[in-house]
XYZ file of C-alpha atoms in Angstrom:
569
model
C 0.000 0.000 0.000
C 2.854 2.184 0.671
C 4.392 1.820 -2.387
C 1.049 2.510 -3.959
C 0.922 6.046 -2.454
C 3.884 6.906 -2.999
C 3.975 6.153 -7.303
C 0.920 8.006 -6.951
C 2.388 11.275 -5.070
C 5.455 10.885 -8.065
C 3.123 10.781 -10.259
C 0.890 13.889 -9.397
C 4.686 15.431 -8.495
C 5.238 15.039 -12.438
C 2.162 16.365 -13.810
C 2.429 19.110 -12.033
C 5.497 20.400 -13.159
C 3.503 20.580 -16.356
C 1.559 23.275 -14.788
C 2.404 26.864 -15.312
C 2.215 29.618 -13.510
C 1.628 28.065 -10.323
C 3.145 29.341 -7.203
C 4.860 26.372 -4.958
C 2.263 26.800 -2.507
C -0.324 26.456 -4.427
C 1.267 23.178 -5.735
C 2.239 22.162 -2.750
C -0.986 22.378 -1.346
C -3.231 20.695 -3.887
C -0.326 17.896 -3.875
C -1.291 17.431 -0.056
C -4.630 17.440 -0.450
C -5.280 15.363 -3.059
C -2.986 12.609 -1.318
C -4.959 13.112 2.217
C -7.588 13.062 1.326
C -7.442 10.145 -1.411
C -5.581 8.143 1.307
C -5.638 9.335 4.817
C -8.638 9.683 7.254
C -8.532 13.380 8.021
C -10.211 16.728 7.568
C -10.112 18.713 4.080
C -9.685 21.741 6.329
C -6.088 21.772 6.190
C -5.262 25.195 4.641
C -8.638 26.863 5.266
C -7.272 29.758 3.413
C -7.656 28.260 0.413
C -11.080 28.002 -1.114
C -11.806 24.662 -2.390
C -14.546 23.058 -3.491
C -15.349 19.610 -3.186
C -18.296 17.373 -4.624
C -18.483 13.721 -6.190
C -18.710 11.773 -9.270
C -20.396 8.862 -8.096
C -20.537 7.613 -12.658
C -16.924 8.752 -12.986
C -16.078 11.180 -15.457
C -15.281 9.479 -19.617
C -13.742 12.772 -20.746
C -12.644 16.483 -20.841
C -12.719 16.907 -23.769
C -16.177 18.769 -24.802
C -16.816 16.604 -28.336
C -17.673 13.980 -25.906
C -19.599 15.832 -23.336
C -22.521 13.560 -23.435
C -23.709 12.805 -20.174
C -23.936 15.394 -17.052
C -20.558 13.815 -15.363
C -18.667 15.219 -18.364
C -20.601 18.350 -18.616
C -20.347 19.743 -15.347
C -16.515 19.439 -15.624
C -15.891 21.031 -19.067
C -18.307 23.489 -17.679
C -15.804 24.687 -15.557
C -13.112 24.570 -18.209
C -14.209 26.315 -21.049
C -16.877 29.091 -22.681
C -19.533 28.755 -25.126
C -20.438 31.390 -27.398
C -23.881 31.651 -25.353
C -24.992 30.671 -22.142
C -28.387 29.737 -20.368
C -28.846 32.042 -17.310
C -30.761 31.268 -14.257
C -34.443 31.824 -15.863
C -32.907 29.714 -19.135
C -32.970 32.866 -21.228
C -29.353 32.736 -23.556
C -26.842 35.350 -22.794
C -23.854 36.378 -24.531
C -20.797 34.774 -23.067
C -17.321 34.437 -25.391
C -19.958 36.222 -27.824
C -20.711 39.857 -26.950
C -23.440 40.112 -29.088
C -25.226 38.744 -32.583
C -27.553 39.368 -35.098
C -29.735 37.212 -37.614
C -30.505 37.773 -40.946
C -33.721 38.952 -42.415
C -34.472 35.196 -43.691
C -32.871 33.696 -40.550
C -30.431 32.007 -42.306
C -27.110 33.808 -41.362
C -26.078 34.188 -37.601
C -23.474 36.497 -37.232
C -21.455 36.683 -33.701
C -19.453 39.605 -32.468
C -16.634 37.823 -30.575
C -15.423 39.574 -27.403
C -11.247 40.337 -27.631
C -9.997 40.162 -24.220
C -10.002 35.587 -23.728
C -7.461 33.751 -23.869
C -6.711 30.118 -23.910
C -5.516 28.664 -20.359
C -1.660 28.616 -20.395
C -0.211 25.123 -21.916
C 2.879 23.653 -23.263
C 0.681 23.511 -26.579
C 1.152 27.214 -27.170
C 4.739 29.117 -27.623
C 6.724 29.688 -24.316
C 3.338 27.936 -22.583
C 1.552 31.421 -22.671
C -1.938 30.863 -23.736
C -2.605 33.160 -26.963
C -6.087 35.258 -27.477
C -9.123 33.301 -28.600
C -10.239 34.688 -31.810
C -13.765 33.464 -34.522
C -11.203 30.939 -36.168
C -11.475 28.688 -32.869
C -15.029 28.766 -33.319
C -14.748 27.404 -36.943
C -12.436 24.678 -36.136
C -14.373 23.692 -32.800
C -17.652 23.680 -34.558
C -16.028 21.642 -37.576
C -14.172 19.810 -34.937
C -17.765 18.263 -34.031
C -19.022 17.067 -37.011
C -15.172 15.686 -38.565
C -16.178 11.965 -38.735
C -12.685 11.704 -37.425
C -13.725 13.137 -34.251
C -16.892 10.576 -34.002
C -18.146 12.752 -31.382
C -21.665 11.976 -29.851
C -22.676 15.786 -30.755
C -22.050 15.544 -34.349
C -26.282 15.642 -34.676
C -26.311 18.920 -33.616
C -25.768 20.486 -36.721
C -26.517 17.215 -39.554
C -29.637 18.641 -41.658
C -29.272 21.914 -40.197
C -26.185 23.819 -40.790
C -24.728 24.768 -44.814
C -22.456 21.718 -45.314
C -20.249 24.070 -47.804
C -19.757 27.302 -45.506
C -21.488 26.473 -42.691
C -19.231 28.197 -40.166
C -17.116 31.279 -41.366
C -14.443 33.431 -39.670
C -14.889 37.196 -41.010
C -12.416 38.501 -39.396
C -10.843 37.472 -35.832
C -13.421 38.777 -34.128
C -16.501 38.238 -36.339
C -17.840 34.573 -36.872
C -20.516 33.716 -39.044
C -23.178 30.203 -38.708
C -25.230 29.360 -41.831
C -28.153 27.337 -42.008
C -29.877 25.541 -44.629
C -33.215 26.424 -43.363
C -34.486 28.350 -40.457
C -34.772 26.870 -37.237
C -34.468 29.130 -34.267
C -33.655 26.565 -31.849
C -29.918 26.844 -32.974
C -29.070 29.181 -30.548
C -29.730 27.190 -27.776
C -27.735 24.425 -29.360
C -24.765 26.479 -29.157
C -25.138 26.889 -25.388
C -24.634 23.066 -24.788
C -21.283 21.953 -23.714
C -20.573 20.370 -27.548
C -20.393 23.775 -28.799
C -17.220 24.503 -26.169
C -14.310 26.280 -27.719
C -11.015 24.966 -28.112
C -7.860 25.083 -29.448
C -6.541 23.689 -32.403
C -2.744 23.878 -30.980
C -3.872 21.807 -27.983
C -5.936 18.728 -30.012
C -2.648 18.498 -32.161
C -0.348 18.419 -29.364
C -2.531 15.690 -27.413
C -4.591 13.887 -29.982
C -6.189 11.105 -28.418
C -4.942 12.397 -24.818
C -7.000 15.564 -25.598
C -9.496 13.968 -23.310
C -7.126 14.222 -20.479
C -5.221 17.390 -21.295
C -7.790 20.118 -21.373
C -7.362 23.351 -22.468
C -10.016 25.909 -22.785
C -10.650 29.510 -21.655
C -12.895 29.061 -18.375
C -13.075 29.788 -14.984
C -11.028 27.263 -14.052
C -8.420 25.031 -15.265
C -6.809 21.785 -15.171
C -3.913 20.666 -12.784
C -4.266 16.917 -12.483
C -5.934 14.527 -13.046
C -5.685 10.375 -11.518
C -8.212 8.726 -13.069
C -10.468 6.787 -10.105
C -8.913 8.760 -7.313
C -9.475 12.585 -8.188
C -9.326 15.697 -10.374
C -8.315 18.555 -9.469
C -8.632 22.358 -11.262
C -7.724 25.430 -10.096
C -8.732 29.166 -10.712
C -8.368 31.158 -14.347
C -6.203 34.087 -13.080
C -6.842 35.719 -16.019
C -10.553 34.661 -16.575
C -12.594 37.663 -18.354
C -15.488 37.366 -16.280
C -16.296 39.945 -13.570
C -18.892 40.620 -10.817
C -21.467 43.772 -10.679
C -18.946 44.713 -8.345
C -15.771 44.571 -10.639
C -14.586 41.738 -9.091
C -12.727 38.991 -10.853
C -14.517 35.557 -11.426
C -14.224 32.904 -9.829
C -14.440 33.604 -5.961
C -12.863 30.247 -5.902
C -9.353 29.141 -5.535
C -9.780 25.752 -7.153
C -12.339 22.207 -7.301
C -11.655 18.837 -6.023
C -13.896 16.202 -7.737
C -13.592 12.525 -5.984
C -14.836 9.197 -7.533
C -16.622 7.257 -4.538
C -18.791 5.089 -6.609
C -20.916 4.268 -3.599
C -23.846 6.519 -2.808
C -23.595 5.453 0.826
C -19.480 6.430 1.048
C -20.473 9.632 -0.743
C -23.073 10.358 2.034
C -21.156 9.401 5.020
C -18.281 12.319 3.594
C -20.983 14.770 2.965
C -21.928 14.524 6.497
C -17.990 14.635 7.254
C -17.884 18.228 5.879
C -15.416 16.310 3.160
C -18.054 17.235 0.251
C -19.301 20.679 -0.124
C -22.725 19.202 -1.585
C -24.890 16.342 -3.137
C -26.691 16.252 -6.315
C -29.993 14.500 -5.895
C -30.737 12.198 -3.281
C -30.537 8.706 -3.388
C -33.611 6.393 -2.592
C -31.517 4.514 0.284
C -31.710 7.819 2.719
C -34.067 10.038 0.700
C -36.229 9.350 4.131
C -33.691 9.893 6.378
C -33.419 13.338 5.574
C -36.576 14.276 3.681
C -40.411 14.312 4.879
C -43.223 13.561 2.254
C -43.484 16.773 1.731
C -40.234 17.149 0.347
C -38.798 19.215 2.940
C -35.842 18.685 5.314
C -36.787 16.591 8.683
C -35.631 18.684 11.472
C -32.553 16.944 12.596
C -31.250 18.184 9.590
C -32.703 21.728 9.558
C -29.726 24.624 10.170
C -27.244 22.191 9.426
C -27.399 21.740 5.691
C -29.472 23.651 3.058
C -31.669 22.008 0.765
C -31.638 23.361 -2.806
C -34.466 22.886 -5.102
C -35.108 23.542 -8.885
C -37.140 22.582 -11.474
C -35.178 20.151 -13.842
C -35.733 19.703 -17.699
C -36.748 16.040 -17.685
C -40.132 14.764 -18.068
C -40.633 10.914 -16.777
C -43.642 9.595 -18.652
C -44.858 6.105 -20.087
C -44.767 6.252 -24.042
C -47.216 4.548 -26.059
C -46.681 3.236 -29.674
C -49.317 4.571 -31.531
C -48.043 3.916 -35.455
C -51.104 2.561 -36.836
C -49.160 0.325 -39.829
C -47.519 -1.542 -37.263
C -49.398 -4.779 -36.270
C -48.251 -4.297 -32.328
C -50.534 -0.996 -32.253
C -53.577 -2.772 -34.582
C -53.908 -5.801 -31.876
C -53.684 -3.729 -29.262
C -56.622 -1.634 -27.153
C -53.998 0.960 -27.387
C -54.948 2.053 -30.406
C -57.688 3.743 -29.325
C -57.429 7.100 -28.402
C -59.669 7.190 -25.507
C -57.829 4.361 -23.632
C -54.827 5.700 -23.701
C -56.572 8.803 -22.225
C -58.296 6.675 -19.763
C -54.494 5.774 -18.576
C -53.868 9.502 -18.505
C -57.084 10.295 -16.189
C -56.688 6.988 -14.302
C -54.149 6.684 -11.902
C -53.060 9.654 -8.561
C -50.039 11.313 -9.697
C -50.465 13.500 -6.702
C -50.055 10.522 -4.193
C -47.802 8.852 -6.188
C -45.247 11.868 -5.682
C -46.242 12.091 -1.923
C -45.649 8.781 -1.032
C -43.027 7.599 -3.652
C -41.255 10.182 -4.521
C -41.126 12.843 -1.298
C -42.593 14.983 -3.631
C -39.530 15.420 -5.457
C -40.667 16.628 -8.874
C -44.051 17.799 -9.799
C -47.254 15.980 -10.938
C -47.381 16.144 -14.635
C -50.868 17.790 -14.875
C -50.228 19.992 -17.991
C -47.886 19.204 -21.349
C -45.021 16.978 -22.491
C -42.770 20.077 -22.455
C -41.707 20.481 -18.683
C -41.400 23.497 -15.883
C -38.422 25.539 -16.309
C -38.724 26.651 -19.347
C -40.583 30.094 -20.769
C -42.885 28.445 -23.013
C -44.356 26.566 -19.868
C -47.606 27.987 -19.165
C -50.495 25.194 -16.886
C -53.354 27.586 -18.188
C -52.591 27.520 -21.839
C -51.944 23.599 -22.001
C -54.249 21.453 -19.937
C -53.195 17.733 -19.399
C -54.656 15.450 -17.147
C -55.543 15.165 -13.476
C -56.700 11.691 -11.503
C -60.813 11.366 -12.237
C -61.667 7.880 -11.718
C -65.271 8.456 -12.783
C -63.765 10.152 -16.399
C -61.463 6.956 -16.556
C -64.537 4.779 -16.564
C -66.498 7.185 -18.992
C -63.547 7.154 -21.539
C -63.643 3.070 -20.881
C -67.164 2.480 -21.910
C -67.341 4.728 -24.868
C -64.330 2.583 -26.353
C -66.438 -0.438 -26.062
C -64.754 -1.752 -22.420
C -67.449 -0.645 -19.797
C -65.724 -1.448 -16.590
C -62.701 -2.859 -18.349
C -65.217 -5.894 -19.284
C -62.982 -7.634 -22.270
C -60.116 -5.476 -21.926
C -57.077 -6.995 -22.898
C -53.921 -7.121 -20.328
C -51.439 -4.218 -22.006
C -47.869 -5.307 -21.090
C -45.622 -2.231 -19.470
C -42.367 -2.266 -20.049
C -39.870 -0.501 -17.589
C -36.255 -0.603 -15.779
C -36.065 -2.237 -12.521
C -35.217 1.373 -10.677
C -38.840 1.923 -11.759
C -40.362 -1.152 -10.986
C -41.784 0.195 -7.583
C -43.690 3.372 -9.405
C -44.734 0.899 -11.906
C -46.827 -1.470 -9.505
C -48.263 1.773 -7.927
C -50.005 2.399 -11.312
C -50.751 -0.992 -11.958
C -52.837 -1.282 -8.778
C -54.400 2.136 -9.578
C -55.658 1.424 -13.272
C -56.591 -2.183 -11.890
C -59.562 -0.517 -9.749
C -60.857 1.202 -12.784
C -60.670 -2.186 -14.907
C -57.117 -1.444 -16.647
C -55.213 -4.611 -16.016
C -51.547 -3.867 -16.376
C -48.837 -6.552 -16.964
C -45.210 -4.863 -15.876
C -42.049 -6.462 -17.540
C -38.607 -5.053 -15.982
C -35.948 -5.308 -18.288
C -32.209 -3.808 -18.890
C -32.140 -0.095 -20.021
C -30.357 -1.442 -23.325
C -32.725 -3.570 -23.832
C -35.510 -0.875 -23.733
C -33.805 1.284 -25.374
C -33.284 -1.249 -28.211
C -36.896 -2.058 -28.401
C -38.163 1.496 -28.209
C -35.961 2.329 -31.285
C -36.820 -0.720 -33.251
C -40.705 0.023 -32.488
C -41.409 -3.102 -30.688
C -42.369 -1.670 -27.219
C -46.246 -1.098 -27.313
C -45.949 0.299 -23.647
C -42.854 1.656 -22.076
C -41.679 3.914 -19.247
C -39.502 6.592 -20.592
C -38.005 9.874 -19.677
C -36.405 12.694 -22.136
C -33.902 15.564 -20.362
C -33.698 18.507 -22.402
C -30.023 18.524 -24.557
C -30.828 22.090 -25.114
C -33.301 24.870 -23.448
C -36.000 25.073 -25.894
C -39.216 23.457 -26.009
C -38.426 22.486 -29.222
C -36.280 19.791 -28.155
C -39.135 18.161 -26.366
C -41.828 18.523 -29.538
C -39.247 17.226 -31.723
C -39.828 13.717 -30.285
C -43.477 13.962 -31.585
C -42.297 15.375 -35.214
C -43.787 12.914 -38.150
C -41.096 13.085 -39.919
C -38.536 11.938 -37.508
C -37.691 8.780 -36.785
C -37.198 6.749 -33.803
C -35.310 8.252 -32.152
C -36.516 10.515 -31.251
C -39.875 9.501 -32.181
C -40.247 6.692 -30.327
C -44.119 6.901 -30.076
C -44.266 7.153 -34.142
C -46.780 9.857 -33.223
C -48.226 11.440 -36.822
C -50.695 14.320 -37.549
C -50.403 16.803 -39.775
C -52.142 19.564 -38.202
C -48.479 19.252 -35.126
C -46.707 18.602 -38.341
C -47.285 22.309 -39.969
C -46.773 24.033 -36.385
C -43.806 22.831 -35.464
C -42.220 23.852 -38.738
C -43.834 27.345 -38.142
C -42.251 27.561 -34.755
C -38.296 26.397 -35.716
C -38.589 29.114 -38.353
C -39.848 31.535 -36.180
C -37.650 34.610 -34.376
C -40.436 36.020 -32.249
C -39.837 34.342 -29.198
C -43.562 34.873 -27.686
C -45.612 33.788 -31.150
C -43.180 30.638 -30.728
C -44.493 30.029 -27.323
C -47.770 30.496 -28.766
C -46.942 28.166 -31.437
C -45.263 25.467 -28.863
C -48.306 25.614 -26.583
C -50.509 24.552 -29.244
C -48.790 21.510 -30.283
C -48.273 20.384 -26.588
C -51.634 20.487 -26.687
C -52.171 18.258 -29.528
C -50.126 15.959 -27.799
C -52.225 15.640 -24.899
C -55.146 15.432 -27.217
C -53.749 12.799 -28.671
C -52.260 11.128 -25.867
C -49.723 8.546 -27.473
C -47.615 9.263 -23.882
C -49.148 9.477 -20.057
C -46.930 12.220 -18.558
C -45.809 11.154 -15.244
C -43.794 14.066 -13.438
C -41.660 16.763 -14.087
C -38.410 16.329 -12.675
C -36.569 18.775 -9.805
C -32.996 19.072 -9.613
C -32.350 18.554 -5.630
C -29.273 19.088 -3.869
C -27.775 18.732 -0.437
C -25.549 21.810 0.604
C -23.421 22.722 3.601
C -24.455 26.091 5.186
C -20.860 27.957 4.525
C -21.501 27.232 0.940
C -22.766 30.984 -0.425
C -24.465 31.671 -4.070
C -24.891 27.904 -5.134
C -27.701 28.406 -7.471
C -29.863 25.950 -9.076
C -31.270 25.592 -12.845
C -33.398 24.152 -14.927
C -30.503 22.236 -16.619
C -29.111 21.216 -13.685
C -25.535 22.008 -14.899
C -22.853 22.944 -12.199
C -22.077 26.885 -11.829
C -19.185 27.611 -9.524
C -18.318 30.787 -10.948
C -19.987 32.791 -8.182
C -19.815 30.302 -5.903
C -17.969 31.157 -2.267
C -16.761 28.918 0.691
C -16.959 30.174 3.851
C -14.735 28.930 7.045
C -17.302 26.404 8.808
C -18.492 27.499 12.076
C -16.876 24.547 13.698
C -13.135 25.517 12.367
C -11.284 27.747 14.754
């Protein structure tokens, strides 16, 4: 074991000679606290004068490098690492971040962004004398072509298929000026370019690394990389030179650095949380969720004062899909077919009480539209879902030939075994009403497999938002799409003709108008029973100040500050 810490001490000792720019304390004391606290019971409040902030990455973390940012692991850490040329603020409206500003052509084709001068690339042996140079539009054009290079085979490359001018898509004007065209209008782009995909790198630094890219970041964000021992920790430390500032001039971050750990048990990862050795959880899990929450989704008072619990909603809708393609011989053999079963599903079951008593009313009964709380378009009086009426239920039932459920075949759910426990609470709901309800738990590859090929009649399901627009959530329901990411092969014209009025349209309140009416369609329609939408939850410690929640749940630290804990001297 000894000899185990100490090849990994030499190790970190070498990488961080790479490291530029950083003073020997500051070395010094990120060496000793990775190597504590990977492999010695003790405090992290060793140099309290340094601010550090600590959570874990219970999944691990793939890659840094943002063509791969696929999951939310990856995405919170090249969040810290590099810009975008927009961001989602707190109420998910897109701000100008490396871009100052941009305007869109008359036939909203041509995007042009104003790039701000003052970024530069974090300091790296990849650039001359290891200076990082300025970021100017030409790192935009090689990022963005970066994504879709088949060479790259990153998981973003969809972003811009079918969407963006194959020919001179992405254009540098001038250093400073960067230019996106599309090959028809759709809106939506902008929020594409906020996702973590659309990062900005440099071209210097993907040469240097090449495959190793993934573990040598370099980007222009609030923080940046110092190390990095795959399974034990990562550690980043402050952008001295970061562009952001405060209202009050002050230079962003507040923080001196992050410490990410890898305890792959939830149980290990709560036991340091309540150590003071994590700075905050992200959700809860179901093991202790009532150990520290009531059913009303509120702390139980042991905990109150000690920790703060932070709530938000969450772009993800949970729901149970419903194949509804009437060519395929799995929907014509089915009751499913009919529209007013499926809505008899919708009206038949207590979302309410399922969320009391299942979920400590973390998330919120799905009572209006596919498209979830949290974003602008969201609006419970202009799209009306459905809400528990048994005697509706039974109404719906006899008018579709089943009075009581009387000859109603079983309809066989299928669903993930994480699920399985929400699954028999509908099951014995619907079953009162005459709905009999077979449940099937398989693998999520297996669903996933099944869902794609069309062979799932009935099927829990959930879609997170890649990008903050509603549109992301009507595309599922799009006619022509395919599966994915519609998995439902939902088709009616009348959606059909107002969702391709809404990509193509720039005023963002007649697109709401536009979104509300197809979620409504939807409804109408009902090829899915919405279950919940989904709240981001997390666990903080009370010297934590300006942790703020959103809707994408997506980690800011920027304005983020540690204060000593009252318990330190």
């Amino acid at each position: 074991m000894k000899l185990k810490r100490l090849f990994f001490i030499q190790t970190i000792k070498e990488r961080l000679h790479l490291v530029h720019d950083t003073s020997l304390f500051f070395v010094s004391y990120f060496l000793f606290l990775i190597c504590i606290s990977s492999f010695i019971s003790c405090t992290s409040h060793v140099h309290p004068d340094k601010k550090i902030f600590h959570y874990n990455e219970s999944s691990g973390i793939a890659s840094l490098d943002p063509a791969f940012a696929k999951n939310q692991s990856i995405m919170w850490a090249v969040h810290q690492l590099y810009n975008t040329l927009i961001e989602v603020d707190d109420k998910m409206q897109l701000v100008p971040s490396l871009a100052k500003s941009w305007e869109i052509s008359s036939d909203n084709l041509t995007f042009t962004f104003h790039i701000r001068t003052d970024i530069f690339f974090h300091n790296n042996d990849a650039f001359p004398n290891g200076k990082g140079r300025k970021l100017t539009a030409q790192d935009v054009v090689y990022s963005f072509e970066r994504i879709i290079d088949k060479n790259t085979a990153s998981p973003g490359a969809w972003i811009f298929n079918d969407r963006v001018d194959s020919v001179n898509g992405f254009t540098a004007i001038n250093d400073s000026t960067f230019q996106l065209k599309l090959i028809r209008p759709f809106q939506p782009i902008l929020g594409i370019l906020s996702m973590q995909y659309c990062s900005i790198v440099p071209k210097e630094a993907v040469d240097k690394y090449g495959n190793d890219f993934r573990s040598h970041p370099v980007g222009t964000g609030p923080f940046q990389f110092v190390v990095w021992e795959e399974g034990q920790a990562l550690i980043l430390k402050k952008n001295e030179h970061y562009f952001e500032h405060d209202s009050s001039g002050y230079m962003l971050p507040y923080l001196d650095g992050i410490k990410i750990s890898f305890y792959d048990s939830k149980a290990t990862e709560f036991l340091e949380f309540q150590q003071d050795r994590l700075d905050f959880i992200n959700d809860i899990d179901p093991s202790f969720k009532d150990e520290v929450l009531t059913k009303t989704g509120h702390l139980k008072k042991e905990w109150e004062g000690k920790i703060t619990l932070n709530t938000h909603p969450y772009l993800n809708t949970e729901f149970l899909g419903i194949l509804v393609d009437p060519d395929n011989e799995l929907v014509r053999s089915s009751p499913l077919c009919f529209q007013k079963i499926r809505q008899a599903i919708n009206y038949g079951f207590d979302k309410r009480k399922m969320m009391l008593y299942l979920r400590n009313s973390i998330g919120t009964p799905a009572e209006s539209g596919f498209v979830p709380m949290g974003l602008p378009s969201f609006d419970t009086t202009a799209v009306k879902g459905y809400h528990y009426d048994v005697t509706k239920a039974r109404q719906l039932l006899a008018e579709a030939g089943y009075p009581n459920g009387k000859g109603l075949p079983t309809i066989k759910l299928l669903t993930v075994p994480i699920y399985a426990d929400l699954a028999s609470y509908i099951v014995n709901e619907l079953q009162q009403i005459g709905i009999n309800i077979e449940v099937e738990t398989i693998q999520k590859s297996l669903l996933l497999e099944q869902t794609a090929k069309s062979k799932a009649l009935f099927y829990r399901g959930s879609w997170i938002a890649d990008y903050p627009d509603a549109e992301n959530y009507l595309s599922v329901f799009y006619g022509k799409n395919p599966a994915p990411p519609n998995y439902t092969r939902y088709k009616n014209p009348a959606f059909d003709i107002l969702y391709e009025k809404a990509i193509a349209e720039k005023n963002d309140s007649v697109r709401y108008k536009l979104y509300q009416q197809m979620d409504q369609l939807i409804m109408n329609d009902a090829p899915v029973v919405p279950l919940w939408y989904d709240m981001a939850i997390h666990l903080v410690h009370t010297n934590i100040e300006g942790f703020e929640a959103n809707s994408l749940n997506l980690l800011e630290l920027r304005r983020v500050r540690k204060q000593t804990p009252p318990n330190l001297p």
